[in-house]
Backbone as ProteinMPNN parsed JSONL, in Angstrom:
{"seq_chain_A": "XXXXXXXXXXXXXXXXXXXXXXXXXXXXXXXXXXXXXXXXXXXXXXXXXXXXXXXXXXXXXXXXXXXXXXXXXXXXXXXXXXXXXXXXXXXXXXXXXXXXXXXXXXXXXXXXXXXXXXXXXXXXXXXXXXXXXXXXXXXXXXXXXXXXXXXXXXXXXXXXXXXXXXXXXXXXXXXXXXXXXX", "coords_chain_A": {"N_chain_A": [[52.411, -16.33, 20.351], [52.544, -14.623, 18.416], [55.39, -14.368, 18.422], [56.028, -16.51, 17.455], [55.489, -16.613, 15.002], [56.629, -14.518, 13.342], [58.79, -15.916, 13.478], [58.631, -18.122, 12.111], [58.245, -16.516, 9.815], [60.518, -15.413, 9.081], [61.785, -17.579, 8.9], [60.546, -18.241, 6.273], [61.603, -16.257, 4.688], [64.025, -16.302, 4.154], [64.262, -18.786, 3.672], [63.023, -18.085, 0.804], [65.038, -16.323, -0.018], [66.854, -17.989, -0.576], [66.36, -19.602, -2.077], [65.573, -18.304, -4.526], [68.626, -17.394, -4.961], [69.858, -19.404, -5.312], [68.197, -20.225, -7.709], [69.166, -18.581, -9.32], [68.642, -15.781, -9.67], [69.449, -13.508, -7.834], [70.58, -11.681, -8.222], [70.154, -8.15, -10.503], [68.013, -7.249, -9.385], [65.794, -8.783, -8.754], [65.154, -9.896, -6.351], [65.468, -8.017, -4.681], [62.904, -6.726, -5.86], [60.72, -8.532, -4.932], [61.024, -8.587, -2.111], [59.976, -5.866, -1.652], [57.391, -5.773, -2.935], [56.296, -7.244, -1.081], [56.194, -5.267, 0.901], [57.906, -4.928, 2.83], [60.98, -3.386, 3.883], [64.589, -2.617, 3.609], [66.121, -2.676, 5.603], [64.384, -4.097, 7.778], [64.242, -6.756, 6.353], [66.947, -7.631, 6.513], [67.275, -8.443, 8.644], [64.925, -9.842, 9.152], [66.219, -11.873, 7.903], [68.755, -12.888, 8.792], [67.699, -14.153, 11.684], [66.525, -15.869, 10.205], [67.979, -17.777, 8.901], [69.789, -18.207, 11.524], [67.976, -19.755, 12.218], [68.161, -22.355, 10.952], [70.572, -22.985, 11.451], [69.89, -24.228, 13.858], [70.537, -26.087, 16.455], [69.293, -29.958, 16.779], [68.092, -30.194, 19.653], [67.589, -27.419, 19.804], [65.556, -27.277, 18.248], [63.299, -29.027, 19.405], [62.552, -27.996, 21.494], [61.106, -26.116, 21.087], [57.265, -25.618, 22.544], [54.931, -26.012, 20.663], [54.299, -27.969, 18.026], [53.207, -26.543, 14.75], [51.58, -27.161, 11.651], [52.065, -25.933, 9.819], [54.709, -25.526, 10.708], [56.206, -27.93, 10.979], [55.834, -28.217, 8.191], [57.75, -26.37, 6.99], [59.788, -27.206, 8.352], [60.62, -29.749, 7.447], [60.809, -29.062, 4.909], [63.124, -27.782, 4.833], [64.961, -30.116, 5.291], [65.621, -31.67, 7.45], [64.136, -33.245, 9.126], [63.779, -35.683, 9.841], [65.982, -35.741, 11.854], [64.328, -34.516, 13.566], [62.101, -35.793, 13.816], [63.414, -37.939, 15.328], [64.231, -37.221, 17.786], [62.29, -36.185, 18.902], [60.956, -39.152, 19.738], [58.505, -41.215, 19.779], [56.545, -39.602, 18.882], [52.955, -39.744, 18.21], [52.0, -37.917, 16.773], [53.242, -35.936, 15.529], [54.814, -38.035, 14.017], [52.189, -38.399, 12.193], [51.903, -36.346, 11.199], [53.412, -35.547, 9.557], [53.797, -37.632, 8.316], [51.825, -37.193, 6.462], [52.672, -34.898, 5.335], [54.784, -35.915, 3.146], [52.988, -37.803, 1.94], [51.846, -35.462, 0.146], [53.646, -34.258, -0.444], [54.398, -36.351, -2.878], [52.117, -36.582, -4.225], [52.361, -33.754, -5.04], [54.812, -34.273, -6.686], [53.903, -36.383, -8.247], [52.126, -34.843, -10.213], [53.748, -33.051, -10.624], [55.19, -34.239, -12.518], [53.306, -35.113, -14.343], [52.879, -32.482, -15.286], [55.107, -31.601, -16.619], [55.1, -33.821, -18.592], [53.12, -33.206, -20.105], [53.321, -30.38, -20.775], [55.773, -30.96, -22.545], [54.398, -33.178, -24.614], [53.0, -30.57, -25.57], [54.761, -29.211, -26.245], [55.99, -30.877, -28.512], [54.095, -30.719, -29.91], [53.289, -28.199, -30.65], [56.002, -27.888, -32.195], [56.067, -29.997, -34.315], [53.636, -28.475, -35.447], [54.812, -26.144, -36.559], [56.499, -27.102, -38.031], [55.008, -28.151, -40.086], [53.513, -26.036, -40.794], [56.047, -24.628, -41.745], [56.499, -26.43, -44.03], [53.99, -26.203, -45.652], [54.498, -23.313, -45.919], [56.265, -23.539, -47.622], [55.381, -25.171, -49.876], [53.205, -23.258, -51.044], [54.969, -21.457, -51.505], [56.052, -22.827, -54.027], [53.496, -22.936, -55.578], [52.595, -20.604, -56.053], [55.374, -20.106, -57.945], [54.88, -21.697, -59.83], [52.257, -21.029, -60.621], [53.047, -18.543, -61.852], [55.386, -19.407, -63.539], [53.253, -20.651, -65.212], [51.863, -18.778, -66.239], [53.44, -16.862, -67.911], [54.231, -19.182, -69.138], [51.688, -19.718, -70.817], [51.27, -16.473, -71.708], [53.521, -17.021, -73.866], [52.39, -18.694, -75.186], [49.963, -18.026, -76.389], [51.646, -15.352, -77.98], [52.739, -17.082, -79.774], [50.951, -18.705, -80.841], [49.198, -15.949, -82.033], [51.622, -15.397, -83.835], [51.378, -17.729, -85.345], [48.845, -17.154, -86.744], [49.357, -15.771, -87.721], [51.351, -16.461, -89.815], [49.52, -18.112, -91.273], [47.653, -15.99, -92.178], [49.591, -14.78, -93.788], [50.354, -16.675, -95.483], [48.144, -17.636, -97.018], [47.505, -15.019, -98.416], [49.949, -15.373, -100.002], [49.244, -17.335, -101.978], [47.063, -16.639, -102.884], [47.976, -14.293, -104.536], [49.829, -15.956, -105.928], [48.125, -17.34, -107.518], [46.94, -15.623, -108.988]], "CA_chain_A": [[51.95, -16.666, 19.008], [53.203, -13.247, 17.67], [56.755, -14.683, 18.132], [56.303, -18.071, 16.621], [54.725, -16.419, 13.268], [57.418, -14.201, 13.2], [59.91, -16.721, 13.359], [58.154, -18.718, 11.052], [58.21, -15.938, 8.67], [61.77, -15.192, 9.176], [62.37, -18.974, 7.903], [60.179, -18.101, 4.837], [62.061, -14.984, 4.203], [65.581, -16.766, 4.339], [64.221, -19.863, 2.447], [63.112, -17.519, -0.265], [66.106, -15.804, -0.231], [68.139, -19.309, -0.634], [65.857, -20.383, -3.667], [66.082, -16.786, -5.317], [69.75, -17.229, -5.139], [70.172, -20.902, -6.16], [67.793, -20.028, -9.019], [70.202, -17.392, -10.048], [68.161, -14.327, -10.0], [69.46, -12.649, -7.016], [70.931, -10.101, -9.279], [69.248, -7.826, -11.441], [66.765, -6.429, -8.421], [64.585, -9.792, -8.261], [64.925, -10.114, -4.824], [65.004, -6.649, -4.267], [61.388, -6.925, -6.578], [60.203, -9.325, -4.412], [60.48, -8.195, -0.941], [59.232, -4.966, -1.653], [56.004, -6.523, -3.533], [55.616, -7.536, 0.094], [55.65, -4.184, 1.658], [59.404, -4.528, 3.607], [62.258, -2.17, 3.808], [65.754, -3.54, 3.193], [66.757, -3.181, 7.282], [63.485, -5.359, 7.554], [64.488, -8.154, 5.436], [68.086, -8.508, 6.525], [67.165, -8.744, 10.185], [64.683, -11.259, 8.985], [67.26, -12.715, 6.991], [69.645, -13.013, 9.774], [66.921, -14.753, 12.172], [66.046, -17.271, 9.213], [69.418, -18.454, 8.428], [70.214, -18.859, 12.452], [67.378, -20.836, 12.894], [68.538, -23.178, 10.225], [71.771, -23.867, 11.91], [69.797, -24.76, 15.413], [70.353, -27.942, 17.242], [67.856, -30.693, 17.133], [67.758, -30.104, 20.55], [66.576, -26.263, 20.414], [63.949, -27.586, 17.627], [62.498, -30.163, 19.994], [62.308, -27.272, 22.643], [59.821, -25.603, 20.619], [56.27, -26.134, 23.105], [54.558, -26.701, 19.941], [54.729, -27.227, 16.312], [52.103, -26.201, 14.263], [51.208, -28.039, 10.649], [52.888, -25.285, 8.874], [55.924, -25.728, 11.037], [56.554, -29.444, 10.709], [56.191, -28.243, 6.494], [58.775, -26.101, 7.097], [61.081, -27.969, 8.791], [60.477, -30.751, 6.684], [61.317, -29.049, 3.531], [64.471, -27.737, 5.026], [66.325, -31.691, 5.352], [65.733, -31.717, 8.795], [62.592, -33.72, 9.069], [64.281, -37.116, 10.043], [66.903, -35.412, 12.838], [63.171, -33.909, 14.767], [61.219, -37.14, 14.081], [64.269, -38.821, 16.279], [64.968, -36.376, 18.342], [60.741, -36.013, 19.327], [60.745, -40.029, 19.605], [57.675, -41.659, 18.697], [54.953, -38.508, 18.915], [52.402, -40.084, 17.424], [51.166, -36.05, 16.113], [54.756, -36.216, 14.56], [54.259, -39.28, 12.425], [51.423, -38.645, 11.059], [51.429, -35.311, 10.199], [54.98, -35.793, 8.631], [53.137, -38.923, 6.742], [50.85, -36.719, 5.82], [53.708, -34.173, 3.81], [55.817, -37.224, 2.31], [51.959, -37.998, 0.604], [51.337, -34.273, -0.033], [54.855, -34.219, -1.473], [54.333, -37.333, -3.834], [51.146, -36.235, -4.647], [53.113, -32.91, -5.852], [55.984, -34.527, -7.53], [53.195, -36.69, -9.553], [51.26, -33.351, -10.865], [54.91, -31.941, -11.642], [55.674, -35.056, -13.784], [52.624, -34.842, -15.52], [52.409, -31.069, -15.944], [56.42, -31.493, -17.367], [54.919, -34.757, -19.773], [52.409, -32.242, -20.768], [54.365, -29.568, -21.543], [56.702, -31.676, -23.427], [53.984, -32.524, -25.733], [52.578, -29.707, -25.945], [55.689, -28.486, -27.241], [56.057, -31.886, -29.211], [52.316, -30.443, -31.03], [53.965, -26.727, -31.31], [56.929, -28.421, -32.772], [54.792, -30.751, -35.783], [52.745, -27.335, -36.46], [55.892, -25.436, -37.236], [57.161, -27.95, -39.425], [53.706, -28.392, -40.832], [53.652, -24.561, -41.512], [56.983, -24.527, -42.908], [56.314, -27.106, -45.279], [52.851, -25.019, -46.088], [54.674, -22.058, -47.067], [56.962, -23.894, -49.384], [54.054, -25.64, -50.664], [52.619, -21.583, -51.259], [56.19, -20.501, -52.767], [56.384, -23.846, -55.491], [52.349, -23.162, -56.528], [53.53, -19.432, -56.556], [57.062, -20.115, -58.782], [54.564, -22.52, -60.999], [51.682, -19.921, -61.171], [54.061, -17.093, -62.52], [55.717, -20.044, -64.928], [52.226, -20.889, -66.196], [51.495, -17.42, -67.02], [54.259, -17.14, -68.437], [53.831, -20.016, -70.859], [50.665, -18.798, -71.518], [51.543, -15.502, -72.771], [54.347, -17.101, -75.023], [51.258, -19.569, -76.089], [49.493, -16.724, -77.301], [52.498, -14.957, -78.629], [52.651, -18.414, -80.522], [49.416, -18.524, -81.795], [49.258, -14.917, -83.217], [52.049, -15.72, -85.017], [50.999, -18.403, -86.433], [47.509, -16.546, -87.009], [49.908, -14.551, -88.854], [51.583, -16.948, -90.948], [48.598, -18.595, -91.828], [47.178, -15.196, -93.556], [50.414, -14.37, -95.286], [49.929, -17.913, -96.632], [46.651, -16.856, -97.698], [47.866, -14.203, -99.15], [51.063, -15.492, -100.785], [48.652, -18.531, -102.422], [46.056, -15.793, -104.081], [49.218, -13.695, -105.271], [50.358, -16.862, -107.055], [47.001, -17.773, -108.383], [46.935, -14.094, -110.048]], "C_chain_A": [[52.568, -15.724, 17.983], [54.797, -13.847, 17.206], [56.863, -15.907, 16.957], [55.891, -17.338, 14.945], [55.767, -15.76, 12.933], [58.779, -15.211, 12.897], [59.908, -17.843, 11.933], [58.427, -17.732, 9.506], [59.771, -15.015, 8.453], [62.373, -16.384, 8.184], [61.935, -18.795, 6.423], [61.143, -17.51, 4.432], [63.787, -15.803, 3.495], [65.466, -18.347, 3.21], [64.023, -18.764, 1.262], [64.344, -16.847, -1.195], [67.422, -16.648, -0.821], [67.686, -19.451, -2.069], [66.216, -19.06, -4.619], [67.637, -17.025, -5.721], [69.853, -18.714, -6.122], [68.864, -20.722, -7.263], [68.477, -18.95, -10.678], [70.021, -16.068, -10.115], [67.816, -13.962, -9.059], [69.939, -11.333, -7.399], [69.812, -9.515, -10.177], [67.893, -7.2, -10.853], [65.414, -7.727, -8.261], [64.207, -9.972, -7.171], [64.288, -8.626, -4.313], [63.107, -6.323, -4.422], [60.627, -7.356, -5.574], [59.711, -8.949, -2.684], [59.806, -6.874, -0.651], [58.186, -5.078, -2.003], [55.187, -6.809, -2.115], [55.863, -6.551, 1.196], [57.479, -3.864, 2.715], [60.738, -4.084, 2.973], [63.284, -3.504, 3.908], [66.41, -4.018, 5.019], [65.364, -4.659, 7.737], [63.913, -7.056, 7.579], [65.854, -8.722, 5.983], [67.912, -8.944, 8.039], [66.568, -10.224, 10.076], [65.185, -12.398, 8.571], [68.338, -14.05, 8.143], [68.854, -13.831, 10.51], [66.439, -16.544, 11.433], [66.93, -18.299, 9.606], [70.11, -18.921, 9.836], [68.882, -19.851, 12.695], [67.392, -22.418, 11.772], [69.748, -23.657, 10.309], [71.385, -24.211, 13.48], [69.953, -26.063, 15.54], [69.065, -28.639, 17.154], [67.184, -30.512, 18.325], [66.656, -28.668, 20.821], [65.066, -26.486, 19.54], [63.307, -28.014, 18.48], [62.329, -29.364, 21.134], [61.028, -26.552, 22.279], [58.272, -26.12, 21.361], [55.487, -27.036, 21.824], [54.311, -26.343, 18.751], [53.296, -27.071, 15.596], [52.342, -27.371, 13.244], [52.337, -27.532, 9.806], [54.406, -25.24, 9.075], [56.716, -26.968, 10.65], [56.921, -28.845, 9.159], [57.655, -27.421, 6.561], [60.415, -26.567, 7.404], [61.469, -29.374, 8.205], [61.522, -30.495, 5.159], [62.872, -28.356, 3.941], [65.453, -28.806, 5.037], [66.553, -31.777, 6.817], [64.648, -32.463, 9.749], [62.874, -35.236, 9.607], [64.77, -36.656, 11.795], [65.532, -34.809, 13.884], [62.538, -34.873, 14.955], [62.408, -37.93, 15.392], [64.329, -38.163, 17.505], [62.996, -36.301, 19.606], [60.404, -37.479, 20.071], [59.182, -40.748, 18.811], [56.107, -41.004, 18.768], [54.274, -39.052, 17.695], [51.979, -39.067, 15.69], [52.329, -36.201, 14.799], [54.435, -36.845, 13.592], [53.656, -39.039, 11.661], [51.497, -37.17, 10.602], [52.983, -35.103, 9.362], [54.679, -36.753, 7.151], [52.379, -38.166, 6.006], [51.693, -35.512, 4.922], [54.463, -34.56, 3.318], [54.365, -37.039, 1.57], [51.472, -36.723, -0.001], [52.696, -34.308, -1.224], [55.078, -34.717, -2.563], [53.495, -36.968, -4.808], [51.789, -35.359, -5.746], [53.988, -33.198, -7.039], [55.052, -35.399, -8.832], [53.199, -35.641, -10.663], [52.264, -32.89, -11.356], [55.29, -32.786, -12.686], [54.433, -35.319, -14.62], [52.295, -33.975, -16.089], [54.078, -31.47, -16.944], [55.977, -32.673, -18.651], [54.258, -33.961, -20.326], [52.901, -31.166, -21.538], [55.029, -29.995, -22.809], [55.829, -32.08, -24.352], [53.148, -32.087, -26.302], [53.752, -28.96, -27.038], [56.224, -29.231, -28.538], [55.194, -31.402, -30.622], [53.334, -29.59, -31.59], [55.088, -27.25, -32.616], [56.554, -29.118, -34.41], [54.041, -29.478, -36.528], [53.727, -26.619, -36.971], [56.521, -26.092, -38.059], [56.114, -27.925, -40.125], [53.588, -27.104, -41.599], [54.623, -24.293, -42.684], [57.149, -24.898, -44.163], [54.695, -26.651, -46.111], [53.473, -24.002, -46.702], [55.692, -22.116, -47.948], [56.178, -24.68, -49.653], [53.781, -24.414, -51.315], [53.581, -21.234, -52.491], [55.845, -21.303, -54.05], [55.014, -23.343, -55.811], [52.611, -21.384, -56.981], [54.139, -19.099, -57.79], [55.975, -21.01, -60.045], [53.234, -21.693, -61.59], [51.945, -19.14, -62.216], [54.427, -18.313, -63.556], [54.503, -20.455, -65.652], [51.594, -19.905, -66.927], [52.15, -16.847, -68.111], [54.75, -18.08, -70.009], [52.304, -19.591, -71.507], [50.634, -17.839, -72.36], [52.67, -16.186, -74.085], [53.285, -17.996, -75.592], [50.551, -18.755, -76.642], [49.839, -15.931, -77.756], [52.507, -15.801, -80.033], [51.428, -18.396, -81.761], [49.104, -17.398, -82.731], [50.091, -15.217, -83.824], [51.994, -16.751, -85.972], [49.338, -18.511, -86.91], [47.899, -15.88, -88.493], [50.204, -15.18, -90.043], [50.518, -17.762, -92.03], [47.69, -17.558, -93.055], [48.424, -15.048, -94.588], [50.551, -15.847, -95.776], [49.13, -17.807, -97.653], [46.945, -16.414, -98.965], [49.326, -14.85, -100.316], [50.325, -16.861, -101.938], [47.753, -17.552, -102.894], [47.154, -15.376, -105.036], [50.164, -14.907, -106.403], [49.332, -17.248, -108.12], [46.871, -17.03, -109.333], [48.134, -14.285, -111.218]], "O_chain_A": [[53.014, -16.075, 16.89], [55.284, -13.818, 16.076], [57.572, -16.064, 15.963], [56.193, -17.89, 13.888], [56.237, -16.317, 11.941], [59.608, -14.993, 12.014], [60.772, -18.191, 11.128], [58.726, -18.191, 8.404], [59.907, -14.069, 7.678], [63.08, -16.297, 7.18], [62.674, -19.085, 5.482], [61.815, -18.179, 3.647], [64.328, -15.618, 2.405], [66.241, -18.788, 2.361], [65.088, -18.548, 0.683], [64.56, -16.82, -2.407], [68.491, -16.262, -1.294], [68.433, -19.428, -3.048], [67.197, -19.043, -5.363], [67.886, -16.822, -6.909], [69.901, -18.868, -7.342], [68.768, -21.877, -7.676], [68.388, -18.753, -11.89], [70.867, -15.254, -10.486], [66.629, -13.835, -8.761], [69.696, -10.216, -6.941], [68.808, -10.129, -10.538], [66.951, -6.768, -11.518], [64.319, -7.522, -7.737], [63.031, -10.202, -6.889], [63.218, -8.265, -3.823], [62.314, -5.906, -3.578], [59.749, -6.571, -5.214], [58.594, -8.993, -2.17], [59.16, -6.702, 0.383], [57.501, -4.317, -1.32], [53.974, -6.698, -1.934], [55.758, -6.93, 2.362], [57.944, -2.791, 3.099], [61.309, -4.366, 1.92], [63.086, -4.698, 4.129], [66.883, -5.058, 5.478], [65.58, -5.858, 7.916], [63.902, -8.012, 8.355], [66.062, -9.935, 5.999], [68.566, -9.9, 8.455], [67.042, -11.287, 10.476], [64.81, -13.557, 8.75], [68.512, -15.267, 8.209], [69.181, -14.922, 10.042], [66.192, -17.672, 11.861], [66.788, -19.291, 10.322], [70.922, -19.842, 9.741], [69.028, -20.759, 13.513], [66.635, -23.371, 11.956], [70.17, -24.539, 9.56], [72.276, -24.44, 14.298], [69.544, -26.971, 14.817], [67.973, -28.118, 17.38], [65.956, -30.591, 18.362], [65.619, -28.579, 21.479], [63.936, -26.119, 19.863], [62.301, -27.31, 18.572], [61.867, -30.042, 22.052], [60.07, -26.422, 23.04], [57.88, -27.145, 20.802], [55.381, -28.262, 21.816], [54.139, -25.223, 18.272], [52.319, -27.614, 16.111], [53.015, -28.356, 13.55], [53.228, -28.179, 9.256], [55.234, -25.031, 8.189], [57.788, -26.91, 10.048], [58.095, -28.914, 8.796], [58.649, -27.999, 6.122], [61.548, -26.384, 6.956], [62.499, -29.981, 8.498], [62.391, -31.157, 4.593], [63.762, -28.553, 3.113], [66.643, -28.565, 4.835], [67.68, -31.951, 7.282], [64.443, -32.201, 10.934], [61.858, -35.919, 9.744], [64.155, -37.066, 12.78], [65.84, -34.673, 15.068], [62.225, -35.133, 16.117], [61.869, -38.455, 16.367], [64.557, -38.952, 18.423], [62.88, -36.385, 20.829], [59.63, -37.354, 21.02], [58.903, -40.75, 17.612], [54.999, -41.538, 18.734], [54.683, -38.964, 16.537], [51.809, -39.263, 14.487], [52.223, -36.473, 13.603], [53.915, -36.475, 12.539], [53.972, -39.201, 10.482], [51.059, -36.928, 9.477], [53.193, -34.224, 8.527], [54.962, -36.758, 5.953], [52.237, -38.468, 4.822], [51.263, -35.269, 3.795], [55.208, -33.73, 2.796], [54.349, -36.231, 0.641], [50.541, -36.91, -0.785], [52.659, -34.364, -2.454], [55.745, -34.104, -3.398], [53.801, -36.951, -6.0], [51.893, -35.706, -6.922], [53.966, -32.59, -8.109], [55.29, -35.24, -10.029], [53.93, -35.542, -11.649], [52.158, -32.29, -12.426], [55.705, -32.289, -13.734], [54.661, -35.81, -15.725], [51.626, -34.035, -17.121], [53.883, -31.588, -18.153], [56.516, -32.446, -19.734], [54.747, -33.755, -21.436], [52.883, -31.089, -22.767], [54.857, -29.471, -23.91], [56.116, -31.481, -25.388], [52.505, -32.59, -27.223], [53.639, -28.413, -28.135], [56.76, -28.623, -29.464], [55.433, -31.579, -31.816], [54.064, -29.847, -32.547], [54.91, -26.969, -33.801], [56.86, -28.574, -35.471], [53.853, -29.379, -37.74], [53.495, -26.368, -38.154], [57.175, -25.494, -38.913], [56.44, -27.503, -41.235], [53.566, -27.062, -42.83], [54.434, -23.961, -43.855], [57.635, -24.29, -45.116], [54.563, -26.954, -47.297], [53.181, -23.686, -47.855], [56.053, -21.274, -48.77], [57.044, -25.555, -49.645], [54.219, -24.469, -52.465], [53.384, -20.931, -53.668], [55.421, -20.714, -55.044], [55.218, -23.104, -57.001], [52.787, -21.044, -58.15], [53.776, -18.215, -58.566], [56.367, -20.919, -61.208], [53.066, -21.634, -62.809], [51.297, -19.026, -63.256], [53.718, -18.27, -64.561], [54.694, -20.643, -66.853], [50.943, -20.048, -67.963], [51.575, -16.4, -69.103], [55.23, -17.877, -71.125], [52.086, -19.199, -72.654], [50.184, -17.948, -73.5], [52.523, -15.751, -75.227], [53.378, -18.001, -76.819], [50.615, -18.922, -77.86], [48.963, -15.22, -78.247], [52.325, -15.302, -81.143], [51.239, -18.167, -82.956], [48.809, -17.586, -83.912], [49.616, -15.53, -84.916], [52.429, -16.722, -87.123], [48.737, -19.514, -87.296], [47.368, -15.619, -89.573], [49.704, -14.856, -91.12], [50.684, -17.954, -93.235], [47.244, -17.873, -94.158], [48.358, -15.148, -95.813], [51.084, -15.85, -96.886], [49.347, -17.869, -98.864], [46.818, -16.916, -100.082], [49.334, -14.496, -101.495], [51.138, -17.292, -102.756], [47.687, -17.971, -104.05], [47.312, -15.92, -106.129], [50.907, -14.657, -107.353], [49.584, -17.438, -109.31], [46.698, -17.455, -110.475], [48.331, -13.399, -112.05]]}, "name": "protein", "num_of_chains": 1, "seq": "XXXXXXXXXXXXXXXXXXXXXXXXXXXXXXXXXXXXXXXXXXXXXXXXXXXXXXXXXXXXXXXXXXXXXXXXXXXXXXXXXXXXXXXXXXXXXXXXXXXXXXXXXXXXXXXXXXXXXXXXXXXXXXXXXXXXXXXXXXXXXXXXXXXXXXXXXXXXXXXXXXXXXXXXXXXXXXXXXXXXXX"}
């Protein structure tokens, strides 16, 4: 049992190591990040590495030698592209079938939930997207009542510039209309 978990966790190690890479961020200490997060040294990891990666070039034949597969094994070997070549290779184990049927509908299931978390997302970011325009056009709304504020103040004071002077001319009227009367 010791061996099989091991082996099993050799395949993790080596799948992780595949996706890490084909995600791009094997550089930069991610990996490095990663297997240390989980407690193993670098001789560790490549041994496990090494173990992974040969048991992903075995024969159908040494798969189907395996006494017996677990649940988690079948997932494994499933999500590797190898899930057809053991179903044939096993013939028609009933165990096989169904628990294979049973991570095709696990899988579907998944791929739903990812196409409605990705519709979600999308608009969510659709919303984000409308409020930042909405904003933008808010704070030039702000600037123009702003720019028309300051110009109404503006006319204001010259309206009451206005007005005293013609407060003004109105007395020296006054005045220039007694001064004639005299």
């Amino acid at each position: 049992t010791a061996q099989d978990e091991y082996l099993i966790s050799c395949i993790y190690v080596a799948k992780m190591h595949a996706l890490t890479a084909k995600a791009g961020r094997y550089g930069g200490g991610t990996w490095t990040k990663w297997y240390e997060s989980k407690g193993m040294s670098k001789s560790s990891v490549w041994n496990m590495l090494q173990t992974g990666e040969g048991f992903k070039g075995s024969t159908v034949e040494q798969l189907t030698s395996i006494p017996e597969l677990s649940r988690k094994d079948l997932n494994l070997i499933a999500r590797s592209g190898c899930a057809e070549q053991l179903t044939a290779a096993a013939g028609d184990s009933q165990r096989v079938q169904e628990l294979l049927a049973q991570l095709k509908a696990k899988e579907y299931k998944l791929n739903e939930t990812q196409a409605r978390l990705k519709s979600a997302c999308i608009q969510e970011q659709e919303s984000r997207d409308a409020m930042n325009t909405a904003n933008a056009q808010l704070e030039a709304a702000n600037a123009d009542i702003k720019g028309l504020t300051e110009q109404n103040d503006q006319l204001r004071s010259r309206l009451d510039a206005a007005e005293a002077r013609e407060e003004e001319a109105w007395k020296m009227q006054s005045k220039a209309e007694a001064r004639a009367k005299n």
